[in-house]
C-alpha positions as a printed Julia matrix, in Angstrom:
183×3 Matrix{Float64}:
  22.61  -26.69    1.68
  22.58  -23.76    0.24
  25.73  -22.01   -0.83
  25.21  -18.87    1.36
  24.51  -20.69    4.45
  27.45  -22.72    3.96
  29.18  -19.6     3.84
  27.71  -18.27    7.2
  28.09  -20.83    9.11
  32.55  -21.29    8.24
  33.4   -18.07    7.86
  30.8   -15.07    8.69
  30.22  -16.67   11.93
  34.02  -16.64   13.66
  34.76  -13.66   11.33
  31.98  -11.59   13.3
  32.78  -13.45   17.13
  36.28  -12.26   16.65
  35.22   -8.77   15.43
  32.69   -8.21   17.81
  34.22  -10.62   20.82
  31.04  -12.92   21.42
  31.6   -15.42   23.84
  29.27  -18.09   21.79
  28.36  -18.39   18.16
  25.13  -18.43   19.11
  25.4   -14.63   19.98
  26.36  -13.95   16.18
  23.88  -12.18   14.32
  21.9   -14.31   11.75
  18.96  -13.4     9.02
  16.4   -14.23   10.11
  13.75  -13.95    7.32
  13.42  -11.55    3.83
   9.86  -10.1     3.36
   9.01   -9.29   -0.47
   6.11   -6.61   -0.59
   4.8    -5.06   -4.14
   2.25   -3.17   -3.97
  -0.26   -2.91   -6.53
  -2.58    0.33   -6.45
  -3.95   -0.56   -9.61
  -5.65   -3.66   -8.7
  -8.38   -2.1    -7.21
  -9.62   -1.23  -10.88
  -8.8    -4.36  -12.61
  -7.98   -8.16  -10.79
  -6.07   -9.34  -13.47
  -3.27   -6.49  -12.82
  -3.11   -8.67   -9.41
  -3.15  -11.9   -10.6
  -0.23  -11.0   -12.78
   1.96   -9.12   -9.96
   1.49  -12.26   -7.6
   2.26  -14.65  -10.42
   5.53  -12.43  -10.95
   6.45  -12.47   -7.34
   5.75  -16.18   -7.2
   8.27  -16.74   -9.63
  10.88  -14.55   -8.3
  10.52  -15.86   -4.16
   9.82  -19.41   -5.39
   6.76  -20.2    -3.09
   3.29  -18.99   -2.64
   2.29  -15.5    -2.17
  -0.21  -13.85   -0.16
  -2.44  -10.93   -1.6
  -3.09   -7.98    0.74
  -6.05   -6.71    1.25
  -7.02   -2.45    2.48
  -7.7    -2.17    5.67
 -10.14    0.76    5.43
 -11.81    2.45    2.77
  -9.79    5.86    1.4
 -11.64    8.09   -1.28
  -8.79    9.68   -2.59
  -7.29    6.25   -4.31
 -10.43    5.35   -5.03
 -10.36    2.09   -2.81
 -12.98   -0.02   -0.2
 -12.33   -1.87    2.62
 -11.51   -5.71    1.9
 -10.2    -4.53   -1.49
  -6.56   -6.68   -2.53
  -4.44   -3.87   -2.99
  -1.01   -5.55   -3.31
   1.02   -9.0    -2.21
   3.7   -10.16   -0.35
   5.68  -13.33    0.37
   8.41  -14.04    3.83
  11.0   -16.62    3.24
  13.17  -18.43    5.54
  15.79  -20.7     5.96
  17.1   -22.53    2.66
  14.74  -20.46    0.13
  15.5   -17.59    1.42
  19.56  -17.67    1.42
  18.85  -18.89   -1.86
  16.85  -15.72   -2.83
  19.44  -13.87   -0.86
  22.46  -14.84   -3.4
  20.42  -14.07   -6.41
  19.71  -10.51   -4.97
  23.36   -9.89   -4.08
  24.74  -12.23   -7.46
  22.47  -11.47  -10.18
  19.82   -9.18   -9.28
  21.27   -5.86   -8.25
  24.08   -5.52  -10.69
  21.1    -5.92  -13.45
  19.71   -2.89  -11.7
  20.16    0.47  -14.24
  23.02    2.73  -13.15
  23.94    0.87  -10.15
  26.52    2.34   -7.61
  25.39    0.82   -4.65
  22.87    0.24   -1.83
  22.97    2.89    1.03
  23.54    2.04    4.55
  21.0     4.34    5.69
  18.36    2.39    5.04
  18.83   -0.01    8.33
  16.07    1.0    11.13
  17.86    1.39   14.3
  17.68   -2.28   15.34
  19.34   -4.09   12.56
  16.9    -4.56   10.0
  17.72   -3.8     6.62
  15.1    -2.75    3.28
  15.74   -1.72   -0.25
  13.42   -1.04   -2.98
  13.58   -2.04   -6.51
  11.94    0.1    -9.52
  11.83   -2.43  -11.88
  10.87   -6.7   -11.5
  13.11   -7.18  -14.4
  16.01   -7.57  -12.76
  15.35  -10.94  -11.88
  16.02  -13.46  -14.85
  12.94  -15.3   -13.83
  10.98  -12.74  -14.84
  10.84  -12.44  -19.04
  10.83   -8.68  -20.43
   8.44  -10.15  -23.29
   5.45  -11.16  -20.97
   4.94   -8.6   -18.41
   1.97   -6.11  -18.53
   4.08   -3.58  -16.79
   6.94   -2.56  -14.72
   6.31   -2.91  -11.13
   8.14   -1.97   -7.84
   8.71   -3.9    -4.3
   9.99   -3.3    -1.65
  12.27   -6.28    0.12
  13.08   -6.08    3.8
  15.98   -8.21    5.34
  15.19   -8.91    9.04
  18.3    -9.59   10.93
  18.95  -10.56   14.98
  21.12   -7.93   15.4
  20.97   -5.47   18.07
  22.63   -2.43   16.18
  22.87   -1.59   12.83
  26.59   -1.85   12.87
  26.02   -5.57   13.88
  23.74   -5.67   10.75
  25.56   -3.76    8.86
  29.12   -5.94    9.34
  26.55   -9.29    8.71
  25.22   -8.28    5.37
  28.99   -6.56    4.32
  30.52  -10.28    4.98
  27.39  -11.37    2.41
  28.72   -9.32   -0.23
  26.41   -6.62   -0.01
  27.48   -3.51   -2.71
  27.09   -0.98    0.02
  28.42    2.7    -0.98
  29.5     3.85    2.38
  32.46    1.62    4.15
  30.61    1.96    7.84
  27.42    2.7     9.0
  26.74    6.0    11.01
């Protein structure tokens, strides 16, 4: 079992039912999946950019990845319809409470002048996404054999109702937030 869900389950959980006053545990807000999204504009000119990005972010979510493809043609990028334009993985239960304590543990203190993630990023219903600059935050990844530094965008779904529901959930995982409450 992973050492995050282990967590949840004998502390976050009658931490956030006293907090909150649930009558059941089962009214607790849980994660419910992390989506991973990097998208690569570049690929459209060359398929090996894309082949590297997905075999990056196969490394990093530790499963299979799914390219993306455009939906419709645009002129400006220079892109068709039915072109793979990026990639993107969703992980659940064990894998992703795993990738979950390697964000909070490793991941984002790596991150270049650091001071925190901002609570303003949740969407009104308790969902939760951040974006990184840089893959190389992630010790999977090796700084000696990537083509180049690429962005993605990870989104934390939650069951929450509010976003101080989500926001009290992902505190009592250690997230650096800068802000001690949500607004």
């Amino acid at each position: 079992m992973p050492r995050l869900l282990d967590l949840y389950r004998k502390e976050i959980v009658p931490n956030l039912k006293t907090k909150f006053g649930y009558s059941s545990a089962m009214q607790v807000p849980h994660i419910e999946k992390i989506t991973i999204n990097m998208g690569v504009g570049e690929a459209a000119a060359d398929k090996k950019i894309l082949m590297n990005a997905v075999a990056e972010l196969e490394k990093i979510a530790g499963q299979k990845v799914i390219s993306t493809i455009s939906r419709k043609s645009i002129a400006g990028f220079k892109i068709r319809e039915g072109w793979p334009i990026g990639c993107k993985v969703t992980l659940r239960r064990a894998k992703m409470y795993e990738f979950l304590d390697r964000l909070v543990t490793i991941a984002l203190p790596r991150v270049r002048d650091f001071r925190g993630l901002s609570a303003k990023s949740f969407d009104g219903r308790g969902n939760y996404s951040l974006g990184l600059k840089e893959q190389i935050v992630f010790p999977e990844i090796e700084y000696d054999k990537i083509d180049a530094l690429r962005g993605m965008d990870i989104t934390i779904t939650t069951s929450a109702a509010t976003n101080k529901e989500a926001f009290a959930l992902l505190r009592a995982f250690n997230f650096p937030f800068k802000e001690k409450e949500v607004s």
